[in-house]
């Protein structure tokens, strides 16, 4: 009996010595809860309300109808094509003539889809919440080939090229011709990418650089207004400019 | 010695699973009371990541998430859970800012205010929290009544140096449970323009996580160690991610991640470098889901006595 008690005391002391912490985890239950259908909190609504009122009028402004969801699905995306068209149009309007440029917009910079229906200023803010501005830069064909590698890797949005890739080989056609490493090319893109954003390095080897001091978001809003003005809608499309087969 | 601990841990697990299953049909307060008498404590962890300024729910015509999310609805759910549970921790893994006009117009003020009212305990920084620079975080700090944890950014050459709300880790006591929380941030190269983060130094997250978790385990004697990470769930490359973090560290029990907007139906379970289980979780983005993990802890002192009592009867 005494011996047993002794063992017990020893165990007891060992237990304290061994366990620096007193509690041990023995069961975890994980779940997640969708908030759909939950009632909102009156208290929180009253705090949000003055803020949303400030946004209200401006953000609810209606721009143009979108005939189908503009999504980020696929390698080539409908929303990427729309944004490239928008900034190209904005640049052409600034220069008052069609410009021969390649457009590059990074996929990660386009944050959400545009839903079918009326597009508002709010929709555009959500697609492009960043204050990134447009730049026109001249780069070598070699740098453009680097950009194409990044495009194949991350499926960025672009305009003015056709890229078909199979395994690790690709063909890129600009104006009906293959890229010439010794030629120079003009690129319309975001200042964020010129400054090295999303892993791009062409900004370190620019042959010329022009800042347009024009936000990409404003280009998109103006383009929507223009479409409405000429009686058009946003109609999502893809034209096979980026095809990747394994 | 190691064997001895392991055996005990296993018997605790069996014991707790059995008792917890038995409590299933009892009302919540009765369960808690019984759990407490048995020396079991329950901790409820609620968490979000990549909220991206989605104050309002998605519109009803949204193609992907109609009517989902929303800060106010989340507040309702959190309030309800806080009434039901004694020990609740509310956490966020970064990218609170950027994504709706609320941020363009108010620079994050409303996000911090509402999260303070929901009584968030701790958050870590995501890359987009720096979108308007370090100076904007300084500016919005007065609206935040929660803690910021990060152990791999060095802020000493920025305006956030020695900020009283920022620390490498923070310890919370919920009931009798001591929880250590550390935070990790992603390499900002290519994500945030250098001028927005001038002076901020990024350090190796795995190294710093190990160092910090060791402190939490062996000096602070925490019962549970949680890492709030904005590294991203996993990558095709060897870029550091939550999965790599989990496998290459020790002492961390749970990694609550962000950045990659990954919706995980349940936490990914793997083994850390010592061979102990570590769980990795992430709740997509935009507050579409509120994550919840309930953890049952056994008091080693009480269980030890019981185990030995049965030995003696034999």
Coordinates of C-alpha atoms in Angstrom, one line a residue:
Chain A
X1 CA 0.0 0.0 0.0
X2 CA 2.8 2.4 1.0
X3 CA 4.7 1.4 -2.1
X4 CA 1.6 2.1 -4.3
X5 CA 1.1 5.5 -2.7
X6 CA 4.8 6.2 -3.3
X7 CA 4.4 5.4 -7.0
X8 CA 1.4 7.6 -7.1
X9 CA 3.2 10.5 -5.6
X10 CA 6.1 10.0 -7.9
X11 CA 3.8 9.9 -10.9
X12 CA 2.0 13.0 -9.7
X13 CA 5.3 14.9 -9.4
X14 CA 6.5 13.7 -12.8
X15 CA 3.2 14.8 -14.3
X16 CA 3.8 18.4 -13.2
X17 CA 7.4 18.3 -14.2
X18 CA 6.7 16.8 -17.6
X19 CA 3.9 19.1 -18.5
X20 CA 5.0 22.6 -18.7
X21 CA 1.5 23.5 -19.7
X22 CA -1.5 22.2 -17.8
X23 CA -3.9 21.8 -20.6
X24 CA -3.7 19.6 -23.6
X25 CA -5.7 19.7 -26.8
X26 CA -7.8 16.5 -27.2
X27 CA -10.4 17.4 -29.7
X28 CA -11.0 19.9 -32.4
X29 CA -14.2 20.5 -34.3
X30 CA -14.1 22.8 -37.3
X31 CA -16.9 24.2 -39.3
X32 CA -17.8 27.3 -41.2
X33 CA -20.9 29.3 -41.5
X34 CA -22.3 31.1 -44.5
X35 CA -23.9 34.4 -43.6
X36 CA -26.6 34.1 -46.2
X37 CA -30.0 34.5 -44.7
X38 CA -28.7 35.9 -41.4
X39 CA -30.4 39.0 -40.2
X40 CA -28.2 42.1 -40.1
X41 CA -27.5 43.9 -36.9
X42 CA -29.5 47.1 -36.4
X43 CA -26.7 48.6 -34.3
X44 CA -24.1 47.9 -37.0
X45 CA -26.4 49.0 -39.8
X46 CA -26.7 52.4 -38.1
X47 CA -23.0 52.8 -37.9
X48 CA -22.5 51.8 -41.6
X49 CA -25.3 54.0 -42.8
X50 CA -23.6 57.4 -42.7
X51 CA -20.7 56.0 -44.6
X52 CA -22.8 54.3 -47.3
X53 CA -24.8 57.6 -47.7
X54 CA -21.6 59.4 -48.6
X55 CA -20.9 56.8 -51.3
X56 CA -24.5 56.5 -52.3
X57 CA -25.2 58.9 -55.0
X58 CA -21.8 58.6 -56.8
X59 CA -21.5 54.9 -56.5
X60 CA -25.0 54.1 -57.7
X61 CA -24.6 56.0 -60.9
X62 CA -25.6 53.8 -63.8
X63 CA -23.2 53.5 -66.7
X64 CA -24.2 50.9 -69.2
X65 CA -25.9 47.5 -69.5
X66 CA -23.8 44.3 -69.5
X67 CA -25.5 41.5 -71.5
X68 CA -23.9 38.6 -69.6
X69 CA -21.6 38.0 -66.7
X70 CA -18.1 39.2 -67.3
X71 CA -16.0 36.7 -65.5
X72 CA -12.4 35.8 -64.7
X73 CA -13.0 32.2 -65.9
X74 CA -10.5 30.6 -68.3
X75 CA -7.0 31.4 -69.5
X76 CA -8.3 34.2 -71.7
X77 CA -11.0 36.0 -69.7
X78 CA -14.0 38.0 -70.7
X79 CA -13.3 40.6 -68.0
X80 CA -9.6 40.9 -69.0
X81 CA -10.6 41.5 -72.6
X82 CA -13.1 44.2 -71.5
X83 CA -10.5 46.0 -69.4
X84 CA -7.9 45.9 -72.2
X85 CA -10.5 47.3 -74.6
X86 CA -11.4 50.1 -72.1
X87 CA -7.8 51.3 -71.6
X88 CA -7.0 51.1 -75.3
X89 CA -10.1 53.2 -76.1
X90 CA -9.1 55.7 -73.4
X91 CA -5.6 56.0 -74.8
X92 CA -6.8 56.4 -78.3
X93 CA -9.2 59.1 -77.1
X94 CA -6.4 60.9 -75.3
X95 CA -4.2 60.8 -78.4
X96 CA -7.2 61.4 -80.7
X97 CA -6.1 58.6 -83.0
X98 CA -5.8 54.9 -83.0
X99 CA -2.5 53.9 -81.4
X100 CA -0.5 50.9 -82.3
X101 CA 0.2 49.4 -78.9
X102 CA 0.1 46.2 -77.0
X103 CA -2.0 46.3 -73.9
X104 CA -1.0 44.4 -70.7
X105 CA -3.1 44.3 -67.5
X106 CA -2.3 41.8 -64.7
X107 CA -4.9 39.2 -63.9
X108 CA -4.5 39.7 -60.2
X109 CA -5.4 43.4 -60.6
X110 CA -8.9 42.6 -61.7
X111 CA -10.6 41.8 -58.4
X112 CA -14.2 40.7 -59.1
X113 CA -16.6 39.8 -61.9
X114 CA -19.0 42.3 -63.5
X115 CA -22.5 40.9 -63.3
X116 CA -25.0 40.8 -66.0
X117 CA -27.3 43.8 -65.8
X118 CA -26.7 47.5 -65.1
X119 CA -23.1 48.4 -64.5
X120 CA -22.6 51.1 -61.9
X121 CA -19.7 53.2 -60.8
X122 CA -19.6 50.8 -57.8
X123 CA -19.1 47.8 -60.1
X124 CA -16.1 49.4 -61.7
X125 CA -14.6 50.4 -58.3
X126 CA -14.8 46.7 -57.2
X127 CA -13.2 45.4 -60.3
X128 CA -10.4 48.0 -60.1
X129 CA -10.2 49.3 -56.6
X130 CA -6.5 50.3 -57.0
X131 CA -5.5 53.8 -58.0
X132 CA -3.1 52.5 -60.6
X133 CA -2.4 54.8 -63.6
X134 CA -1.7 54.2 -67.2
X135 CA 1.8 54.3 -68.7
X136 CA 3.1 53.9 -72.2
X137 CA 6.5 52.4 -72.5
X138 CA 8.8 51.2 -75.3
X139 CA 10.5 47.9 -74.7
X140 CA 12.7 45.5 -76.7
X141 CA 11.3 42.3 -78.4
X142 CA 13.4 40.4 -75.8
X143 CA 11.6 42.0 -72.9
X144 CA 8.3 41.3 -74.7
X145 CA 9.2 37.7 -74.8
X146 CA 9.8 37.8 -71.0
X147 CA 6.3 39.3 -70.6
X148 CA 4.9 36.5 -72.7
X149 CA 6.5 34.0 -70.3
X150 CA 4.7 35.7 -67.4
X151 CA 1.5 35.7 -69.4
X152 CA 1.7 31.9 -69.9
X153 CA 2.5 31.5 -66.3
X154 CA -0.2 33.7 -64.7
X155 CA -2.7 34.2 -67.6
X156 CA -2.6 37.9 -67.6
X157 CA -4.9 40.0 -69.7
X158 CA -3.6 41.5 -72.9
X159 CA -4.6 43.0 -76.3
X160 CA -2.7 43.2 -79.6
X161 CA -1.1 39.8 -79.7
X162 CA -2.2 36.2 -80.4
X163 CA -0.4 33.7 -78.3
X164 CA -0.7 30.0 -78.8
X165 CA 1.2 27.7 -76.6
X166 CA 1.7 24.0 -76.5
X167 CA 3.8 22.4 -73.8
X168 CA 6.7 24.7 -73.3
X169 CA 6.7 26.1 -76.9
X170 CA 4.7 29.1 -77.9
X171 CA 4.0 31.3 -81.0
X172 CA 3.2 35.0 -80.5
X173 CA 1.9 37.0 -83.5
X174 CA 1.7 40.8 -83.6
X175 CA 0.2 42.4 -86.6
X176 CA 0.5 39.1 -88.4
X177 CA 4.2 38.8 -87.7
X178 CA 6.2 36.8 -85.1
X179 CA 8.0 38.8 -82.4
X180 CA 11.4 40.0 -83.5
X181 CA 13.8 40.2 -80.5
X182 CA 15.7 43.1 -82.2
X183 CA 12.6 45.2 -82.8
X184 CA 11.0 47.5 -80.3
X185 CA 7.4 47.4 -79.1
X186 CA 5.1 49.9 -77.5
X187 CA 3.2 48.8 -74.4
X188 CA 0.2 50.4 -72.7
X189 CA 0.1 49.1 -69.1
X190 CA -0.3 50.0 -65.4
X191 CA 2.4 52.0 -63.5
X192 CA 2.2 49.2 -60.9
X193 CA 3.6 46.7 -63.4
X194 CA 6.3 49.1 -64.7
X195 CA 7.5 49.5 -61.1
X196 CA 8.0 45.7 -60.8
X197 CA 4.5 44.7 -59.6
X198 CA 3.5 41.0 -60.0
X199 CA 7.1 40.0 -60.7
X200 CA 7.5 41.9 -64.0
X201 CA 11.0 43.1 -64.8
X202 CA 10.6 45.0 -68.1
X203 CA 10.4 48.2 -66.1
X204 CA 14.1 48.0 -65.5
X205 CA 14.9 48.0 -69.2
X206 CA 12.6 50.7 -70.6
X207 CA 13.6 52.4 -73.9
X208 CA 11.1 55.2 -73.2
X209 CA 8.5 55.9 -70.6
X210 CA 5.4 58.2 -70.7
X211 CA 3.1 58.5 -67.7
X212 CA -0.5 59.4 -68.7
X213 CA -1.6 60.5 -65.2
X214 CA -4.8 58.7 -65.9
X215 CA -6.3 56.1 -63.6
X216 CA -7.2 52.7 -65.1
X217 CA -10.5 52.9 -63.2
X218 CA -11.4 56.2 -64.8
X219 CA -10.6 54.8 -68.2
X220 CA -13.0 52.0 -67.5
X221 CA -15.8 54.3 -66.3
X222 CA -15.3 56.6 -69.3
X223 CA -15.4 53.6 -71.7
X224 CA -18.7 52.4 -70.2
X225 CA -20.1 55.9 -70.6
X226 CA -18.9 56.0 -74.2
X227 CA -20.5 52.6 -74.9
X228 CA -23.8 53.9 -73.6
X229 CA -23.5 57.1 -75.6
X230 CA -23.0 55.2 -78.9
X231 CA -26.0 53.0 -78.0
X232 CA -23.9 49.9 -77.2
X233 CA -23.7 47.4 -74.3
X234 CA -20.9 45.5 -72.8
X235 CA -21.0 42.1 -74.6
X236 CA -18.6 39.6 -73.1
X237 CA -16.4 37.9 -75.7
X238 CA -13.3 35.9 -76.2
X239 CA -11.4 35.8 -79.5
X240 CA -8.8 33.1 -78.9
X241 CA -5.9 35.5 -78.3
X242 CA -4.5 33.2 -75.6
X243 CA -4.7 29.5 -76.3
X244 CA -2.8 27.0 -74.2
X245 CA -2.9 23.3 -74.9
X246 CA -1.0 20.8 -72.8
Chain B
X1 CA 9.7 10.0 -21.0
X2 CA 8.3 10.9 -24.4
X3 CA 6.5 7.6 -24.5
X4 CA 4.9 8.2 -21.2
X5 CA 3.5 11.6 -22.4
X6 CA 2.2 10.1 -25.6
X7 CA 0.4 7.3 -23.9
X8 CA -1.4 9.7 -21.6
X9 CA -2.3 12.0 -24.4
X10 CA -3.9 9.1 -26.3
X11 CA -5.9 8.1 -23.3
X12 CA -7.1 11.7 -22.9
X13 CA -8.2 11.8 -26.5
X14 CA -10.3 8.6 -26.0
X15 CA -11.7 9.9 -22.8
X16 CA -12.7 13.3 -24.3
X17 CA -14.2 11.9 -27.4
X18 CA -16.3 9.6 -25.4
X19 CA -17.5 12.2 -23.0
X20 CA -18.1 14.8 -25.7
X21 CA -20.2 12.4 -27.7
X22 CA -22.3 11.7 -24.6
X23 CA -23.0 15.3 -24.1
X24 CA -24.5 15.8 -27.5
X25 CA -28.1 15.9 -26.6
X26 CA -27.7 18.1 -23.5
X27 CA -28.4 21.8 -23.6
X28 CA -25.3 24.0 -24.0
X29 CA -25.0 25.2 -20.5
X30 CA -25.4 21.7 -19.0
X31 CA -22.7 20.5 -21.4
X32 CA -20.3 23.2 -20.3
X33 CA -21.0 22.6 -16.7
X34 CA -20.3 18.8 -17.1
X35 CA -17.3 19.5 -19.2
X36 CA -15.9 21.8 -16.5
X37 CA -16.5 19.2 -13.8
X38 CA -14.6 16.6 -15.8
X39 CA -11.7 19.1 -16.1
X40 CA -12.4 19.8 -19.8
X41 CA -12.4 23.4 -21.1
X42 CA -13.8 24.5 -24.4
X43 CA -12.4 27.2 -26.6
X44 CA -14.3 28.6 -29.6
X45 CA -12.1 30.2 -32.3
X46 CA -13.9 32.4 -34.8
X47 CA -12.0 33.7 -37.8
X48 CA -12.0 35.5 -41.1
X49 CA -9.4 36.4 -43.7
X50 CA -9.2 38.7 -46.8
X51 CA -12.2 40.7 -45.9
X52 CA -11.2 43.2 -48.5
X53 CA -13.5 46.1 -47.3
X54 CA -16.6 44.1 -48.2
X55 CA -18.8 46.0 -45.7
X56 CA -22.0 45.3 -47.5
X57 CA -23.1 41.8 -48.6
X58 CA -22.7 40.9 -52.3
X59 CA -25.7 42.1 -54.3
X60 CA -28.5 39.7 -55.0
X61 CA -27.6 39.6 -58.8
X62 CA -24.0 38.6 -58.1
X63 CA -23.0 35.7 -60.3
X64 CA -20.9 33.9 -57.7
X65 CA -21.9 35.0 -54.2
X66 CA -25.5 36.5 -54.3
X67 CA -26.4 37.9 -50.9
X68 CA -23.4 36.5 -49.1
X69 CA -21.1 38.1 -46.6
X70 CA -21.5 41.5 -45.0
X71 CA -20.1 42.9 -41.8
X72 CA -23.5 43.6 -40.1
X73 CA -24.7 40.0 -40.6
X74 CA -21.4 38.7 -39.3
X75 CA -21.8 40.8 -36.2
X76 CA -25.2 39.1 -35.6
X77 CA -23.7 35.7 -35.8
X78 CA -20.7 36.6 -33.6
X79 CA -23.0 38.1 -31.0
X80 CA -25.1 34.9 -30.9
X81 CA -22.0 32.7 -30.5
X82 CA -20.6 34.9 -27.8
X83 CA -23.8 34.4 -25.8
X84 CA -23.6 30.6 -26.2
X85 CA -19.9 30.1 -25.5
X86 CA -17.8 31.2 -22.6
X87 CA -14.4 31.3 -24.2
X88 CA -14.4 32.9 -27.6
X89 CA -11.4 34.2 -29.6
X90 CA -12.1 36.3 -32.7
X91 CA -9.2 36.5 -35.3
X92 CA -8.4 37.7 -38.8
X93 CA -5.5 36.8 -41.1
X94 CA -5.1 40.0 -43.0
X95 CA -6.2 42.0 -46.1
X96 CA -8.8 43.8 -44.2
X97 CA -8.4 46.7 -46.6
X98 CA -9.1 47.3 -50.3
X99 CA -11.8 46.1 -52.6
X100 CA -14.8 48.4 -52.4
X101 CA -15.3 52.2 -52.5
X102 CA -15.5 52.2 -48.7
X103 CA -11.8 51.9 -48.8
X104 CA -11.2 54.4 -51.6
X105 CA -13.3 56.9 -49.7
X106 CA -12.6 56.2 -46.0
X107 CA -9.2 54.4 -46.1
X108 CA -10.2 51.6 -43.8
X109 CA -11.7 53.6 -41.0
X110 CA -15.0 51.8 -41.1
X111 CA -13.5 48.3 -41.4
X112 CA -11.4 48.9 -38.2
X113 CA -14.4 50.5 -36.4
X114 CA -16.7 47.6 -37.1
X115 CA -14.2 45.0 -36.2
X116 CA -13.5 46.7 -32.9
X117 CA -17.2 46.6 -32.2
X118 CA -17.4 42.9 -33.0
X119 CA -14.6 42.6 -30.5
X120 CA -11.9 41.1 -32.6
X121 CA -9.0 40.0 -30.4
X122 CA -6.1 39.9 -32.9
X123 CA -5.3 40.3 -36.6
X124 CA -2.2 40.2 -38.7
X125 CA -1.2 42.3 -41.7
X126 CA -1.9 41.4 -45.3
X127 CA -0.2 43.0 -48.3
X128 CA -3.3 45.0 -49.2
X129 CA -3.4 46.6 -45.8
X130 CA -0.3 48.5 -47.1
X131 CA -2.0 49.7 -50.3
X132 CA -2.1 53.3 -49.1
X133 CA 1.3 52.9 -47.3
X134 CA 2.5 52.5 -43.8
X135 CA 1.3 56.0 -43.1
X136 CA -2.3 55.0 -43.7
X137 CA -2.1 52.2 -41.2
X138 CA -0.7 54.7 -38.6
X139 CA -3.6 57.0 -39.5
X140 CA -6.3 54.3 -39.1
X141 CA -4.9 52.7 -35.9
X142 CA -6.9 54.9 -33.5
X143 CA -10.1 53.2 -34.9
X144 CA -8.8 49.7 -34.0
X145 CA -9.2 48.3 -30.5
X146 CA -7.7 44.9 -31.3
X147 CA -4.1 43.7 -31.4
X148 CA -1.9 43.4 -34.5
X149 CA 0.6 40.5 -34.4
X150 CA 3.5 40.0 -36.8
X151 CA 6.9 38.5 -36.0
X152 CA 8.6 38.7 -39.4
X153 CA 8.3 42.3 -40.4
X154 CA 10.7 44.7 -39.0
X155 CA 9.0 48.1 -38.6
X156 CA 11.9 49.9 -36.9
X157 CA 12.6 52.2 -39.9
X158 CA 9.0 53.0 -40.4
X159 CA 6.3 55.1 -38.7
X160 CA 5.0 51.9 -37.1
X161 CA 8.1 51.5 -35.0
X162 CA 7.2 50.6 -31.4
X163 CA 3.5 51.0 -32.0
X164 CA 1.7 49.9 -28.9
X165 CA -0.9 47.9 -30.8
X166 CA 1.7 45.8 -32.8
X167 CA 3.8 43.0 -31.4
X168 CA 5.4 39.8 -32.5
X169 CA 2.9 37.8 -30.5
X170 CA 0.2 38.2 -28.0
X171 CA -1.1 36.0 -25.2
X172 CA -4.8 35.6 -24.3
X173 CA -6.3 33.9 -21.3
X174 CA -9.7 32.4 -22.0
X175 CA -11.1 30.6 -19.0
X176 CA -8.1 28.6 -17.8
X177 CA -6.6 28.3 -21.2
X178 CA -3.6 30.3 -22.2
X179 CA -3.4 30.9 -26.0
X180 CA -0.4 32.3 -27.7
X181 CA -0.9 34.0 -31.1
X182 CA 1.8 35.0 -33.5
X183 CA 1.5 36.6 -36.9
X184 CA 3.3 36.2 -40.3
X185 CA 3.3 38.5 -43.3
X186 CA 4.1 37.8 -46.9
X187 CA 7.1 39.1 -48.9
X188 CA 5.8 42.4 -50.2
X189 CA 8.1 42.5 -53.3
X190 CA 6.0 42.7 -56.4
X191 CA 2.8 43.2 -54.3
X192 CA 3.3 46.6 -52.9
X193 CA 5.2 49.5 -54.5
X194 CA 8.4 50.1 -52.6
X195 CA 7.5 53.7 -51.7
X196 CA 4.4 52.4 -49.8
X197 CA 6.5 50.3 -47.5
X198 CA 9.8 52.2 -47.3
X199 CA 12.0 50.9 -44.4
X200 CA 9.9 47.8 -43.8
X201 CA 12.1 44.7 -43.7
X202 CA 10.7 41.2 -44.5
X203 CA 12.4 38.4 -42.6
X204 CA 12.2 34.6 -43.1
X205 CA 8.8 33.6 -41.8
X206 CA 9.7 30.0 -41.0
X207 CA 12.7 31.0 -38.9
X208 CA 10.8 33.7 -37.0
X209 CA 7.7 31.5 -36.6
X210 CA 9.9 28.8 -34.9
X211 CA 11.6 31.3 -32.7
X212 CA 8.4 32.9 -31.6
X213 CA 6.5 29.7 -31.2
X214 CA 9.3 28.4 -29.0
X215 CA 9.0 31.4 -26.8
X216 CA 5.2 30.9 -26.5
X217 CA 5.6 27.2 -25.7
X218 CA 8.6 27.1 -23.5
X219 CA 8.8 30.5 -21.8
X220 CA 5.2 31.6 -21.8
X221 CA 3.8 28.1 -21.3
X222 CA 0.9 28.5 -23.6
X223 CA -1.7 25.7 -23.9
X224 CA -2.4 26.4 -27.5
X225 CA -0.4 28.3 -30.2
X226 CA -2.1 29.8 -33.2
X227 CA -0.3 31.4 -36.2
X228 CA -2.2 34.1 -38.2
X229 CA -0.5 33.9 -41.5
X230 CA -0.9 35.9 -44.7
X231 CA 1.6 33.8 -46.6
X232 CA -0.9 31.9 -48.7
X233 CA -2.2 28.4 -48.6
X234 CA 0.1 26.6 -51.1
X235 CA 1.9 27.3 -54.3
X236 CA 3.2 25.2 -57.2
X237 CA 6.6 26.6 -56.6
X238 CA 8.8 26.4 -53.5
X239 CA 7.5 29.8 -52.4
X240 CA 6.9 29.7 -48.7
X241 CA 3.2 28.9 -47.9
X242 CA 1.1 27.8 -44.9
X243 CA 1.6 24.1 -45.9
X244 CA 5.4 24.5 -45.9
X245 CA 5.2 26.5 -42.7
X246 CA 3.2 23.7 -41.0
X247 CA 5.7 21.0 -42.1
X248 CA 8.8 23.0 -41.2
X249 CA 8.0 24.4 -37.8
X250 CA 7.2 23.1 -34.4
X251 CA 5.0 24.1 -31.4
X252 CA 2.3 25.6 -33.7
X253 CA -1.1 23.9 -33.3
X254 CA -3.2 25.8 -35.8
X255 CA -2.4 28.0 -38.8
X256 CA -5.2 30.4 -39.8
X257 CA -4.2 31.6 -43.3
X258 CA -5.1 34.1 -46.0
X259 CA -3.9 35.7 -49.2
X260 CA -4.8 32.9 -51.7
X261 CA -8.6 33.3 -51.0
X262 CA -8.8 29.5 -50.5
X263 CA -12.1 28.1 -49.3
X264 CA -11.3 25.0 -47.2
X265 CA -14.3 22.9 -46.2
X266 CA -12.2 21.6 -43.3
X267 CA -8.7 22.3 -42.0
X268 CA -5.9 20.5 -43.8
X269 CA -4.1 18.3 -41.3
X270 CA -0.4 17.5 -41.6
X271 CA 2.5 16.8 -39.3
X272 CA 5.0 19.3 -38.2
X273 CA 8.7 18.7 -38.2
X274 CA 8.5 16.9 -34.8
X275 CA 5.7 14.6 -36.1
X276 CA 2.9 16.3 -34.2
X277 CA -0.3 17.2 -35.9
X278 CA -0.8 20.8 -37.1
X279 CA -3.9 22.1 -38.8
X280 CA -4.1 24.7 -41.6
X281 CA -7.3 26.5 -42.4
X282 CA -8.6 29.4 -44.5
X283 CA -12.0 30.9 -45.1
X284 CA -11.9 32.1 -48.8
X285 CA -12.4 35.8 -48.7
X286 CA -14.8 38.7 -48.4
X287 CA -16.3 37.4 -45.1
X288 CA -18.4 35.0 -47.1
X289 CA -17.8 32.3 -44.5
X290 CA -17.1 32.8 -40.8
X291 CA -14.7 30.1 -39.7
X292 CA -15.3 28.3 -36.4
X293 CA -13.1 25.8 -34.5
X294 CA -14.1 24.4 -31.1
X295 CA -11.3 23.0 -29.1
X296 CA -11.7 20.8 -26.1
X297 CA -8.9 20.8 -23.6
X298 CA -8.3 18.4 -20.7
X299 CA -6.8 19.5 -17.5
X300 CA -3.8 17.3 -17.1
X301 CA -3.8 17.6 -13.4
X302 CA -7.4 16.4 -13.0
X303 CA -7.0 13.7 -15.6
X304 CA -3.8 12.6 -13.9
X305 CA -5.5 12.1 -10.6
X306 CA -8.3 10.2 -12.1
X307 CA -6.0 7.9 -14.1
X308 CA -4.0 7.2 -11.0
X309 CA -7.1 6.6 -8.8
X310 CA -8.2 3.8 -11.1
X311 CA -4.7 2.4 -10.9
X312 CA -5.0 2.2 -7.1
X313 CA -8.4 0.5 -7.1
X314 CA -6.9 -2.3 -9.2

